[in-house]
Coordinates of C-alpha atoms (C1' of nucleotides) in Angstrom, one line a residue:
Chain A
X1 CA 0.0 0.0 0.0
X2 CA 1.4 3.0 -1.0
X3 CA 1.0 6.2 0.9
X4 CA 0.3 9.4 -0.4
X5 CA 2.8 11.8 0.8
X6 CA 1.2 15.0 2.3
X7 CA 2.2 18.4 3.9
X8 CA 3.4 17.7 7.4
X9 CA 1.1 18.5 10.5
X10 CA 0.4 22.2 11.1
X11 CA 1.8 22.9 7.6
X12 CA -0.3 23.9 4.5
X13 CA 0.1 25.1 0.6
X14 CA -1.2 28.4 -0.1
X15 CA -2.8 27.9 -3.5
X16 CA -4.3 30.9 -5.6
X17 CA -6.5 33.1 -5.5
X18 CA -5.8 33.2 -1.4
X19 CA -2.2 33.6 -2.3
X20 CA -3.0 37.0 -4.2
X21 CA -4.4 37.6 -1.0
X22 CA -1.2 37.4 0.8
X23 CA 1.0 39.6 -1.7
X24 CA -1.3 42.4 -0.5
X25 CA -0.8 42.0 2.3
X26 CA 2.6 41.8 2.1
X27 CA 3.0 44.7 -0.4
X28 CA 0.8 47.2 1.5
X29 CA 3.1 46.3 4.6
X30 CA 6.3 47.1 2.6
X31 CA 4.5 50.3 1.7
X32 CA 3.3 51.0 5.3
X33 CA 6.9 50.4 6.4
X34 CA 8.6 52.6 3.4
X35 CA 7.2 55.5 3.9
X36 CA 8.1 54.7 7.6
X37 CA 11.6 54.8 6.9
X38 CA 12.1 51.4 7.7
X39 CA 14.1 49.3 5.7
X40 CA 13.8 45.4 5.1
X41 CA 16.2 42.6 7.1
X42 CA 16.5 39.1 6.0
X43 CA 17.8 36.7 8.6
X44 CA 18.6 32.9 8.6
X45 CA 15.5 30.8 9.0
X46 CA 17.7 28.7 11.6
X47 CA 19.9 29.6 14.4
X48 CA 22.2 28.4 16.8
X49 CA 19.8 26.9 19.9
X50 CA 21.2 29.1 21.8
X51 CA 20.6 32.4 21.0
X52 CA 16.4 31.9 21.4
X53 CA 17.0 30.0 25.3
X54 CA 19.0 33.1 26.3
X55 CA 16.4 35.7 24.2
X56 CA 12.8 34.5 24.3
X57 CA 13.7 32.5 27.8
X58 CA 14.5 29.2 28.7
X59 CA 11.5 28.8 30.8
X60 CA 9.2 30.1 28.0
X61 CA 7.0 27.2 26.4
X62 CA 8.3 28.3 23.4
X63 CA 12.0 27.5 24.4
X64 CA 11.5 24.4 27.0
X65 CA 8.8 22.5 24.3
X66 CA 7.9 24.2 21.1
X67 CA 11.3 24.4 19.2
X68 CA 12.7 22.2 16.0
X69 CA 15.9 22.1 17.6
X70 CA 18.5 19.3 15.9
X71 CA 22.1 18.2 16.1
X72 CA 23.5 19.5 13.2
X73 CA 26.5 16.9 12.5
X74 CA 30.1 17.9 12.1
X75 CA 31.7 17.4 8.9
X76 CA 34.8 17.1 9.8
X77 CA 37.0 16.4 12.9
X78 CA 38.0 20.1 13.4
X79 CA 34.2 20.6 13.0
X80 CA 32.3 20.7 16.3
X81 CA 28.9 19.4 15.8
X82 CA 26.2 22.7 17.0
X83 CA 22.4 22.6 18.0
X84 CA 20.1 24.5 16.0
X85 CA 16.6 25.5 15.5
X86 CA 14.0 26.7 13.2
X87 CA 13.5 30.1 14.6
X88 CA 10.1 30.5 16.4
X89 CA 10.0 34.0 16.0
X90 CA 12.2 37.1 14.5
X91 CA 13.1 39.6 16.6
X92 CA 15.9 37.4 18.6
X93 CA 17.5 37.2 14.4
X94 CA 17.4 40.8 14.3
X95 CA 19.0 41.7 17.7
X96 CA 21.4 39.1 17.0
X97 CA 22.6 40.5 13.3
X98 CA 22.0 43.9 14.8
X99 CA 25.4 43.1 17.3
X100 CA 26.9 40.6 14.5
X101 CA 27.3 43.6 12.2
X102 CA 28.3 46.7 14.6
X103 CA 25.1 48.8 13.6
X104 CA 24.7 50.3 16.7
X105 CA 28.4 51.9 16.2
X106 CA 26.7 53.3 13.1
X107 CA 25.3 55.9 15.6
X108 CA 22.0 55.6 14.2
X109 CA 18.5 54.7 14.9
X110 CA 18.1 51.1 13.0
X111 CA 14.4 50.2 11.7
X112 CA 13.8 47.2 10.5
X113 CA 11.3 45.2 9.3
X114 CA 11.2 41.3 8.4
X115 CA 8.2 38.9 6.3
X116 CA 8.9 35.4 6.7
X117 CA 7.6 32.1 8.0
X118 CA 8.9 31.2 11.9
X119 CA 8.1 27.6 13.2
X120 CA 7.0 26.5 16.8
X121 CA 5.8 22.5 17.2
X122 CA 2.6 23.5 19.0
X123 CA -1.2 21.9 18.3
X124 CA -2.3 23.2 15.4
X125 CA -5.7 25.0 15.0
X126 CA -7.4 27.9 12.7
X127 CA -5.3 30.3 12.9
X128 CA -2.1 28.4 14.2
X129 CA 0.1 26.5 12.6
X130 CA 3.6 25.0 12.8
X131 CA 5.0 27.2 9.9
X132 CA 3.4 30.2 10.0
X133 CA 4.6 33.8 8.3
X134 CA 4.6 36.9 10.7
X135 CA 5.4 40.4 9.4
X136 CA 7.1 42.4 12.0
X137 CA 9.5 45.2 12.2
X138 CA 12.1 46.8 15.1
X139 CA 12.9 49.8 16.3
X140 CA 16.3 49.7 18.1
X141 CA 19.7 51.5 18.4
X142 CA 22.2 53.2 21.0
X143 CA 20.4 55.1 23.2
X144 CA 21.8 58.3 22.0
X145 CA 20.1 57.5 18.6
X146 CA 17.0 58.1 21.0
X147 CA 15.9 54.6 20.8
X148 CA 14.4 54.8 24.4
X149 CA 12.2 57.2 23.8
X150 CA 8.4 56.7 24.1
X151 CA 7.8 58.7 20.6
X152 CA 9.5 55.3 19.5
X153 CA 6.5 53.6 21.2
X154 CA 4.1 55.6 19.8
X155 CA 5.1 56.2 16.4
X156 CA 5.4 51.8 16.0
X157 CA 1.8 51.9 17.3
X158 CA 0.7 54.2 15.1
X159 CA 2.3 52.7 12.4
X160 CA 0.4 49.6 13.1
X161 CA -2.8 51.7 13.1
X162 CA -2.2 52.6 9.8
X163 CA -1.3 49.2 8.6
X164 CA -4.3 47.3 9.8
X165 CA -6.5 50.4 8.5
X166 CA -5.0 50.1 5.1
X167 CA -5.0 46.0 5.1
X168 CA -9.0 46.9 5.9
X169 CA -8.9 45.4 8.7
X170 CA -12.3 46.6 10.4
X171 CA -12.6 46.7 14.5
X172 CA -9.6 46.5 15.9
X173 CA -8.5 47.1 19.2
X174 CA -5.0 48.5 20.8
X175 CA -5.0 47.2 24.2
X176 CA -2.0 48.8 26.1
X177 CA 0.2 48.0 29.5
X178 CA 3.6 48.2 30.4
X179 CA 5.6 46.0 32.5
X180 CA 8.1 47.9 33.8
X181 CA 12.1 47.5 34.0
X182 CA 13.4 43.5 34.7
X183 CA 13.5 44.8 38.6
X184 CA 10.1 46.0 38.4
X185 CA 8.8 43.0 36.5
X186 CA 10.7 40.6 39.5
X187 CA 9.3 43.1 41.8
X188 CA 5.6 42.3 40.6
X189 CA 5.9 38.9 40.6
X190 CA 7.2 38.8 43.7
X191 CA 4.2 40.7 45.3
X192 CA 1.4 38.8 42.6
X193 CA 2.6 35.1 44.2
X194 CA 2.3 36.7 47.7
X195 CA -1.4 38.3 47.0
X196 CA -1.7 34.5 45.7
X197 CA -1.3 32.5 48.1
X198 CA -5.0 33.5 50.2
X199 CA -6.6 33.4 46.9
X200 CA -5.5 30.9 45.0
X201 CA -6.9 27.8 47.0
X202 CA -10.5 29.9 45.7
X203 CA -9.4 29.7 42.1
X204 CA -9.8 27.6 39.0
X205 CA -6.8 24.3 39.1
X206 CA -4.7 26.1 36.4
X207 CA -5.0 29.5 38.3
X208 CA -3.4 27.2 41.4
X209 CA -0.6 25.8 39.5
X210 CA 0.1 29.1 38.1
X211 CA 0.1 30.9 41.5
X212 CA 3.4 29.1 42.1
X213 CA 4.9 28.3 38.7
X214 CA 3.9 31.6 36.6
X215 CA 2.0 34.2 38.7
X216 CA 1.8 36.4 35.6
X217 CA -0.4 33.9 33.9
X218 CA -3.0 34.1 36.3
X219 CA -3.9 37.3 35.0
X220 CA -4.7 35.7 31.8
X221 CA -7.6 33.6 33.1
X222 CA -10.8 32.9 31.4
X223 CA -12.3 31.4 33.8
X224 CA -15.4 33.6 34.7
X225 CA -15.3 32.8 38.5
X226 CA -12.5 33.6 38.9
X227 CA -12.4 37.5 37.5
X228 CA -13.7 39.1 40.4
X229 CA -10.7 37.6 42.4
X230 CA -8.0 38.7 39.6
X231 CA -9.8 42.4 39.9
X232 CA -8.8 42.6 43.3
X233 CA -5.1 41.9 42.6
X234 CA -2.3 44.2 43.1
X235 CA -1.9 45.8 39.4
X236 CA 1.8 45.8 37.7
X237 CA 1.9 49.5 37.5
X238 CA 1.6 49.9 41.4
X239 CA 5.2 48.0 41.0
X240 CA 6.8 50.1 38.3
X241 CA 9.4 52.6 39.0
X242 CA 8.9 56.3 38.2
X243 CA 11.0 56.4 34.9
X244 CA 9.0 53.8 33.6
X245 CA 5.7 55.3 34.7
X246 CA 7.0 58.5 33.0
X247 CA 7.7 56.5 29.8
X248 CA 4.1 54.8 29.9
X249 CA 2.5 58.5 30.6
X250 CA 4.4 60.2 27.5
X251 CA 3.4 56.8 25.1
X252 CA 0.0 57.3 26.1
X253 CA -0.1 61.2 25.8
X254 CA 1.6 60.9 22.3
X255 CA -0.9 58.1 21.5
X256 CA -3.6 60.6 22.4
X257 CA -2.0 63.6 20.6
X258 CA -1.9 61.7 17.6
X259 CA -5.2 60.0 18.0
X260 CA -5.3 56.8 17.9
X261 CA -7.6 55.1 19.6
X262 CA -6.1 52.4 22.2
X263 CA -7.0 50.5 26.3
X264 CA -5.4 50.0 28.7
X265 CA -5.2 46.5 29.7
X266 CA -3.8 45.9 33.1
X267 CA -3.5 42.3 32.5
X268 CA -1.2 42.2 29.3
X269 CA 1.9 40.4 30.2
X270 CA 3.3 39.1 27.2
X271 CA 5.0 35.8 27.6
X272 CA 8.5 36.2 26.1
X273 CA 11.0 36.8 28.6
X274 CA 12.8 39.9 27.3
X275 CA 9.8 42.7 27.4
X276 CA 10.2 45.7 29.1
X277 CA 8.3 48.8 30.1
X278 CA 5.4 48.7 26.8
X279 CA 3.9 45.8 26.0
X280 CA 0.7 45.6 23.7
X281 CA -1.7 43.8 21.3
X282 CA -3.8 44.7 18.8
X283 CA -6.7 41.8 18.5
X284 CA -9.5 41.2 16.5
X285 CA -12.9 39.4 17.1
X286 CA -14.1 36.0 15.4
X287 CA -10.4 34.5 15.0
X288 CA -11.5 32.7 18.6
X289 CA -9.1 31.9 21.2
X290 CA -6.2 32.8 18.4
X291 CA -8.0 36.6 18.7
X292 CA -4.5 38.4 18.9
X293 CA -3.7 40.0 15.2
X294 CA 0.0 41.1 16.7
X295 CA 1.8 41.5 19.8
X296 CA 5.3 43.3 20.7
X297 CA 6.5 45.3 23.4
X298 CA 9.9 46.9 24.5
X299 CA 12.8 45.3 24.9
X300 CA 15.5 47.3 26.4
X301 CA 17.9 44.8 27.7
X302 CA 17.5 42.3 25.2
X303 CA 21.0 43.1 23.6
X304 CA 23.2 42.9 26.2
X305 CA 21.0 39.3 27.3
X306 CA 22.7 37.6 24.3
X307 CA 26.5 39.4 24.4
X308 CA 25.6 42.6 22.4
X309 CA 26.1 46.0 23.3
X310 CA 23.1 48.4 25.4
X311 CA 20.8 48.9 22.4
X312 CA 17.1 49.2 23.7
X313 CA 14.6 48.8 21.0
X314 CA 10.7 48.3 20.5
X315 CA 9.1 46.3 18.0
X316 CA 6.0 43.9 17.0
X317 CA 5.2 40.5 15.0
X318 CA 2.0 40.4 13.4
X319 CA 0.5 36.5 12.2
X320 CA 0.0 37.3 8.7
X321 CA -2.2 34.0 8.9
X322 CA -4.6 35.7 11.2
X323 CA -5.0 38.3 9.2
X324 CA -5.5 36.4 5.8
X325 CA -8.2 34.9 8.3
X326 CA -9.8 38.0 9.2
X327 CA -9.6 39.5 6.0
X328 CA -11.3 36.5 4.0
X329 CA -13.9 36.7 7.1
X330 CA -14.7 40.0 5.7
X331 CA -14.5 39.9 2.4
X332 CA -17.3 36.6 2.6
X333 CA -20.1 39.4 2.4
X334 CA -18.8 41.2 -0.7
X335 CA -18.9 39.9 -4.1
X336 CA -16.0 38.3 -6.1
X337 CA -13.7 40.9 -7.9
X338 CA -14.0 41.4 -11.3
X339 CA -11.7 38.9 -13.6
X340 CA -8.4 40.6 -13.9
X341 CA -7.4 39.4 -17.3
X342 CA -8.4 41.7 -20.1
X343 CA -8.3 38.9 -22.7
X344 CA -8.6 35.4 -23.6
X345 CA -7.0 34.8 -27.5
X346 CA -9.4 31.9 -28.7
X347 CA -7.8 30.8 -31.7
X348 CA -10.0 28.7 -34.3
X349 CA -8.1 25.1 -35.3
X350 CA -5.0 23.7 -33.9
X351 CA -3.2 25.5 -37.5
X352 CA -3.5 28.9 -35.5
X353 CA -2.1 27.7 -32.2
X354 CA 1.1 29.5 -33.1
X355 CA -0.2 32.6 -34.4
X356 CA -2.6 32.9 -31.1
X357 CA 0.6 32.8 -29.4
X358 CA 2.6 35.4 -31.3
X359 CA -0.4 37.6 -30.9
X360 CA -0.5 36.9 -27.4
X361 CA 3.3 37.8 -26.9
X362 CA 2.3 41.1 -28.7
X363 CA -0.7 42.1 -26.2
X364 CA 1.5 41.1 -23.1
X365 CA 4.5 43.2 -24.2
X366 CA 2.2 45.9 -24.0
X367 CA 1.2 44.8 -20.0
X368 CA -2.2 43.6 -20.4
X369 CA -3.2 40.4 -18.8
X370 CA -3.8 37.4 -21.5
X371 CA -5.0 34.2 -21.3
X372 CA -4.5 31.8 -24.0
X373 CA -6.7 29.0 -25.8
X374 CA -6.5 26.1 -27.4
X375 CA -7.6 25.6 -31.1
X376 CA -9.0 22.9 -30.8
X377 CA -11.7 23.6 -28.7
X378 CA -14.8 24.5 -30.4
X379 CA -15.9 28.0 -29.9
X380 CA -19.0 27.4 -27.7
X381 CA -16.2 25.8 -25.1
X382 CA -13.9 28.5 -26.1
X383 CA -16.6 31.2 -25.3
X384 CA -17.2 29.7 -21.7
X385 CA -13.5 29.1 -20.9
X386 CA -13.1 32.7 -21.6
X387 CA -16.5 34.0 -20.2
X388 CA -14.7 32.4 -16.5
X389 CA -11.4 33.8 -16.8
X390 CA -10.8 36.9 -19.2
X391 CA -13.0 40.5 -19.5
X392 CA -13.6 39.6 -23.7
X393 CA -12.3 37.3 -25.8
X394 CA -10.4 38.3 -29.0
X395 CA -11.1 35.5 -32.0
X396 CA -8.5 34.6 -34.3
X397 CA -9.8 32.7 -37.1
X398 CA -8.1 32.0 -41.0
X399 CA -10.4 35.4 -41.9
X400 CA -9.0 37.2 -39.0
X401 CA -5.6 36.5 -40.0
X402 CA -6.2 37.2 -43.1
X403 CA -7.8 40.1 -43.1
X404 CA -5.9 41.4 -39.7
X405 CA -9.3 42.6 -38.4
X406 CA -9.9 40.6 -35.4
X407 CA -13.4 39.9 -33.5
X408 CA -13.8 41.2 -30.4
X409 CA -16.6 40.2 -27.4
X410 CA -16.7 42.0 -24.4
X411 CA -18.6 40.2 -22.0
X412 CA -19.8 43.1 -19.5
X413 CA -22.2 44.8 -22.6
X414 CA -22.2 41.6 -25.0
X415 CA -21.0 44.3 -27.6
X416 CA -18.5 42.6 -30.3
X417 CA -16.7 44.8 -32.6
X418 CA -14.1 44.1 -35.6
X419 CA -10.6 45.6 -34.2
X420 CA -7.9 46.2 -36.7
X421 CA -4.8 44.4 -35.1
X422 CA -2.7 47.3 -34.2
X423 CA -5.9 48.7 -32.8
X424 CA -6.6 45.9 -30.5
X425 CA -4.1 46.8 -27.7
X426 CA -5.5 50.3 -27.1
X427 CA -9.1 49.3 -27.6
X428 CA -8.4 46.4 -24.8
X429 CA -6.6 48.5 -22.4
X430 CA -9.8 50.8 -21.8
X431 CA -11.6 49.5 -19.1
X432 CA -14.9 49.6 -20.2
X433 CA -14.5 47.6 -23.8
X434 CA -11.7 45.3 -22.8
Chain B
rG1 C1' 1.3 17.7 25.8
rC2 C1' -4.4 17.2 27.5
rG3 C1' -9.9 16.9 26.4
rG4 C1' -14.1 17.0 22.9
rC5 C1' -16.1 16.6 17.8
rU6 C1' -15.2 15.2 12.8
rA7 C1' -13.3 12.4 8.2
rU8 C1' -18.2 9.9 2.0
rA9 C1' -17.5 12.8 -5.6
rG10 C1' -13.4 18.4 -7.5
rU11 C1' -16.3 21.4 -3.4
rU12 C1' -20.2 21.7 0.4
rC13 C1' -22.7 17.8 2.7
rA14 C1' -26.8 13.9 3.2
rG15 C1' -27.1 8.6 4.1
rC16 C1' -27.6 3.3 5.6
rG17 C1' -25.3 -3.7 8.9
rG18 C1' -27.2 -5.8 2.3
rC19 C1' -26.3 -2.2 -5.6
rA20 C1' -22.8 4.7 -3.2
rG21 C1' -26.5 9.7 -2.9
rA22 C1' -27.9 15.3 -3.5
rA23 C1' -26.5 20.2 -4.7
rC24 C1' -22.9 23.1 -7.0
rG25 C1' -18.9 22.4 -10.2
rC26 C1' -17.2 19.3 -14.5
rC27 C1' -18.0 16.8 -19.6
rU28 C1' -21.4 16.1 -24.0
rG29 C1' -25.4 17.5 -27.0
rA30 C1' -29.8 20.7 -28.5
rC31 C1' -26.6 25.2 -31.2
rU32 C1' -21.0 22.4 -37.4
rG33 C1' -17.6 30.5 -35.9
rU34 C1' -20.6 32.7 -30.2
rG35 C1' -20.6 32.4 -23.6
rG36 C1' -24.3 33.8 -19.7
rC37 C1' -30.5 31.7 -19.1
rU38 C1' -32.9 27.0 -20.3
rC39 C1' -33.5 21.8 -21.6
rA40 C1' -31.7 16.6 -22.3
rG41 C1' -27.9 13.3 -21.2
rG42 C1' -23.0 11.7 -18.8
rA43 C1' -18.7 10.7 -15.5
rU44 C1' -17.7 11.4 -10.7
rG45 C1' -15.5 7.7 -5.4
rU46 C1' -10.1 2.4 -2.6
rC47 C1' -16.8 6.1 1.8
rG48 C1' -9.0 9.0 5.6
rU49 C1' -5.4 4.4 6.8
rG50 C1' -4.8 -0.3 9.2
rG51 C1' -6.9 -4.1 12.0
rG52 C1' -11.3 -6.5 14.5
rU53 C1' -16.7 -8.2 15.0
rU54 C1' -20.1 -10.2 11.2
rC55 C1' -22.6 -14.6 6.2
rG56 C1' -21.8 -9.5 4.8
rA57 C1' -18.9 -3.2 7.3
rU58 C1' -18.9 3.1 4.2
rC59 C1' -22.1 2.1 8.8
rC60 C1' -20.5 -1.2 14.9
rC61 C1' -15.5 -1.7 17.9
rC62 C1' -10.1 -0.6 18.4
rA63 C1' -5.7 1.8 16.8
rC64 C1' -3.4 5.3 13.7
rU65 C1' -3.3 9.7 10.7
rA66 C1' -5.4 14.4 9.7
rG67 C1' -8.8 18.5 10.4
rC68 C1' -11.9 21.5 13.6
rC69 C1' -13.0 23.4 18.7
rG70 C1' -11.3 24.2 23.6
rC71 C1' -7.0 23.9 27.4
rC72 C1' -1.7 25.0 27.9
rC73 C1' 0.8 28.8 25.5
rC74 C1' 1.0 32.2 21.8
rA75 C1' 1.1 35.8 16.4

RNA sequence: GCGGCUAUAGUUCAGCGGCAGAACGCCUGACUGUGGCUCAGGAUGUCGUGGGUUCGAUCCCCACUAGCCGCCCCA
C-alpha cells in the first residue's frame, strides 16, 4: 500500500487566489513600512539553539517545548557538531545581526522590518500553525540615537494603526500595559505570588498551578469565576518605577496627541522573557481563542542578554495568517472581484495555435493580462473558458488572420466589434471595452 | 502535551449492517464561428489508513493519521 505523501502537521500550501491575497498584504506592509523609513532585514530561518534560550527565555514554552531544535552533525573532525533550531520568532535574528554587524556603532536609529515564516511545534488550529509567516518590524539603536524614547513607542503603534487600516482590517483594538524594567517586573511577581497564596486555593486548578509556577499567567484567566478575584489583585503598575511610569505616561499622551484610539489592559503580560516597560496587542474578534492580530513590546535589555552592546529597542510580529483569516472573514459578504485578465485569444483550429501565441506575446508586451486558448476547442467551449477567466475574448480565425481585423466580445455589454490588429491593444486596455 | 467533535465525488454535505447519494462544479449535446439563461444526457468515489466483530462493514468496535473546537501557550 502506497502512501500518499502530504504536507506535514500544522503545515499547509497556499494555492491561488488566497495567495493573491497574501502579496497584498505583504506589499501594503512594505509600503506602510517605506514610507516609515524602515528598511527590510533578512535573517537565517535557523539559528544556533542558543541564541532563542537566552532571548525569548528558557522557561518560555516556546524555548522548554515548542522548538525544532536538531544536532546538526560535524563534517569534519575540526568541525564541532552545534544545535540549531528553526527560529520561532524574528526579533531574537534581528538583535542578533543587529550586534553581529556593529550597527549600533553606526550611531544611528536602526528600523527594520522582516516577512517570513517562523516555526513552533505547538497543536495546530485555525489560525495556528507550525510554519506560520509573521510580518514584523524593530525599532532599536544606541540610546543616544534616541531609541528609548516613548515617541518610538508611539510612532510603532501608530504605524500599526495605519497598517491594519489600510489591510482593511475593520474593529480592531489596541489594548496597552507596560511592565516595567526587569526589577520591576521581579518586583511584581514577587508581590502577585504573595497576594496568591490566600486566593489561590479559591481559584480555578490552572490559576493554582500558576500561582506558584507563573504568577503572571493568572492574569490571563478565562475562567469567569475567577475575575472578580483577579480584579482585586495588586496591578503591575503599582510595582513600576517612576521612569517607567513617565515613559508609559508620554506613550499614552503621544498616543492621544496623535489620536489613535487604544485600552489599557492591566492584565497584558506578554510571555516572552525579554519585554520591558510597553507591551501591547492589537486583536481582532471572530479568530476565537487565536483573537491576537500582533503583539510586541519593549525590549530594552534584550542586547546585552545575548552578548551585544546596550541597544534598547521596541518592535512587534503580526500572524500574517490571522489576518489572511480576518480578511477573508470580511471579504465573505462582498462579491468576487471582477476577472483581472483583459483577454482570452481563442484561436480557431489547432493551424492557429502558433499565431494565437505570437499575438498573445504582442498584447502582453504591451502589460495587459492574457490568457490563452487552445484551437482545438470549439468556440461554444472556447466562449465559456473565456466567459470564466478573461473581461472579452479576441477571436483569431483563417479570416481574422487574413484580413488582420480581429473579432472582439466583451462580456460586460455583450457588444462585439471588428478591431484592426494594431488597434486591439489600445481598444483592450480601456476598461470599459476590454 | 491534554480533552471533545469530525473524516463519504473536484467542493459543500446527506445517508444506511445488504447495488454509493444530492446540490454546486465538470463533460457532451440541442446550437458544425458565439458564452451567460434554459433543456436533455454523462462521469464522478479504494466512503481517511490499518486491524477487529459479522454470512456480509462506508455504517459497529479498536488503533493510527489528519482537520476543527477548547485547554496549555502564543502571532
Amino acid at each position: 500500500m502506497s502512501q500518499t505523501l502530504k504536507a506535514v502537521r500544522g503545515t499547509r500550501d497556499l494555492l491561488p487566489p488566497e495567495t493573491a491575497l497574501w502579496n497584498r498584504i505583504e506589499s501594503t506592509a512594505r509600503s506602510v513600512f517605506a514610507r516609515y523609513n524602515f528598511g527590510e532585514i533578512r535573517t537565517p530561518v535557523f539559528e544556533d539553539t542558543a541564541l532563542f534560550a537566552r532571548s525569548v527565555g528558557e522557561e518560555t514554552d516556546i524555548v522548554s517545548k515548542e522548538m525544532y531544535t536538531w544536532e546538526d552533525r560535524a563534517r569534519a573532525q575540526s568541525e564541532k557538531t552545534q544545535t540549531l533550531t528553526l527560529r520561532p520568532e524574528n526579533t531574537a535574528g534581528v538583535v542578533r545581526a543587529y550586534i553581529e554587524h556593529k550597527l549600533g556603532e553606526t550611531g544611528q536609529l536602526q528600523k527594520l522590518y522582516y516577512i517570513g515564516p517562523q516555526f513552533r511545534r505547538e497543536r495546530p488550529q485555525k489560525g495556528r500553525y507550525r510554519q506560520f509567516s509573521q510580518i514584523g518590524a524593530e525599532v532599536i539603536g544606541p540610546p543616544s540615537a534616541g531609541s528609548e524614547s516613548p515617541l518610538r513607542d508611539a510612532e510603532v503603534l501608530e504605524m500599526l494603526a495605519t497598517l491594519l487600516d489600510e489591510l482593511g482590517i475593520k474593529g480592531w483594538t489596541l489594548e496597552l500595559n507596560s511592565v516595567g524594567s526587569a526589577a520591576d517586573r521581579e518586583r511584581y511577581n514577587q508581590t502577585l505570588r504573595e497576594a496568591l497564596i490566600p486566593l489561590a486555593p479559591k481559584m480555578c486548578v490552572d490559576c493554582r498551578r500558576r500561582a506558584v509556577t507563573n504568577p503572571l499567567r493568572v492574569l490571563d484567566c478565562k475562567v469567569p469565576e475567577d475575575q472578580p478575584i483577579i480584579e482585586t489583585l495588586p496591578r503591575i503598575y503599582d510595582s513600576l518605577d517612576e521612569a517607567s511610569k513617565a515613559h508609559f505616561a508620554a506613550v499614552t499622551a503621544t498616543l492621544d496627541a496623535a489620536g489613535v484610539p487604544y485600552t489599557r489592559n492591566h492584565r497584558l503580560v506578554r510571555g516572552l522573557d525579554y519585554y520591558t516597560r510597553t507591551t501591547f496587542e492589537f486583536t481582532h474578534g471572530g479568530l476565537g481563542a487565536q483573537n491576537a492580530l500582533l503583539g510586541g513590546g519593549r525590549y530594552d535589555g534584550l542586547s546585552e542578554a545575548i552578548g551585544g552592546p546596550r541597544a534598547p529597542g521596541i518592535g512587534f510580529a503580526m500572524g500574517e495568517d490571522r489576518l489572511v483569516l480576518t480578511l477573508l472573514a470580511q471579504e465573505l459578504n462582498q462579491k468576487s472581484a471582477p476577472p483581472q485578465v483583459d483577454a482570452y485569444i481563442a484561436p480557431l483550429g489547432e493551424s492557429l495555435n502558433s499565431a494565437a501565441l505570437a499575438l498573445a506575446r504582442e498584447l502582453r508586451h504591451t502589460g495587459l493580462y492574457i490568457e490563452l486558448g487552445e484551437g482545438s476547442f470549439r468556440l461554444k467551449k472556447s466562449f465559456e473558458a473565456a466567459d470564466k477567466t478573461a473581461r472579452s475574448i479576441v477571436i483569431l480565425g483563417e479570416d481574422e488572420l487574413q484580413s488582420g481585423i480581429l473579432t472582439v466580445k466583451t462580456f460586460a455589454t455583450g457588444v462585439q466589434t471588428k478591431v484592426p490588429r494594431a488597434e486591439l491593444a489600445a481598444f483592450l486596455a480601456e476598461p470599459l471595452k476590454g
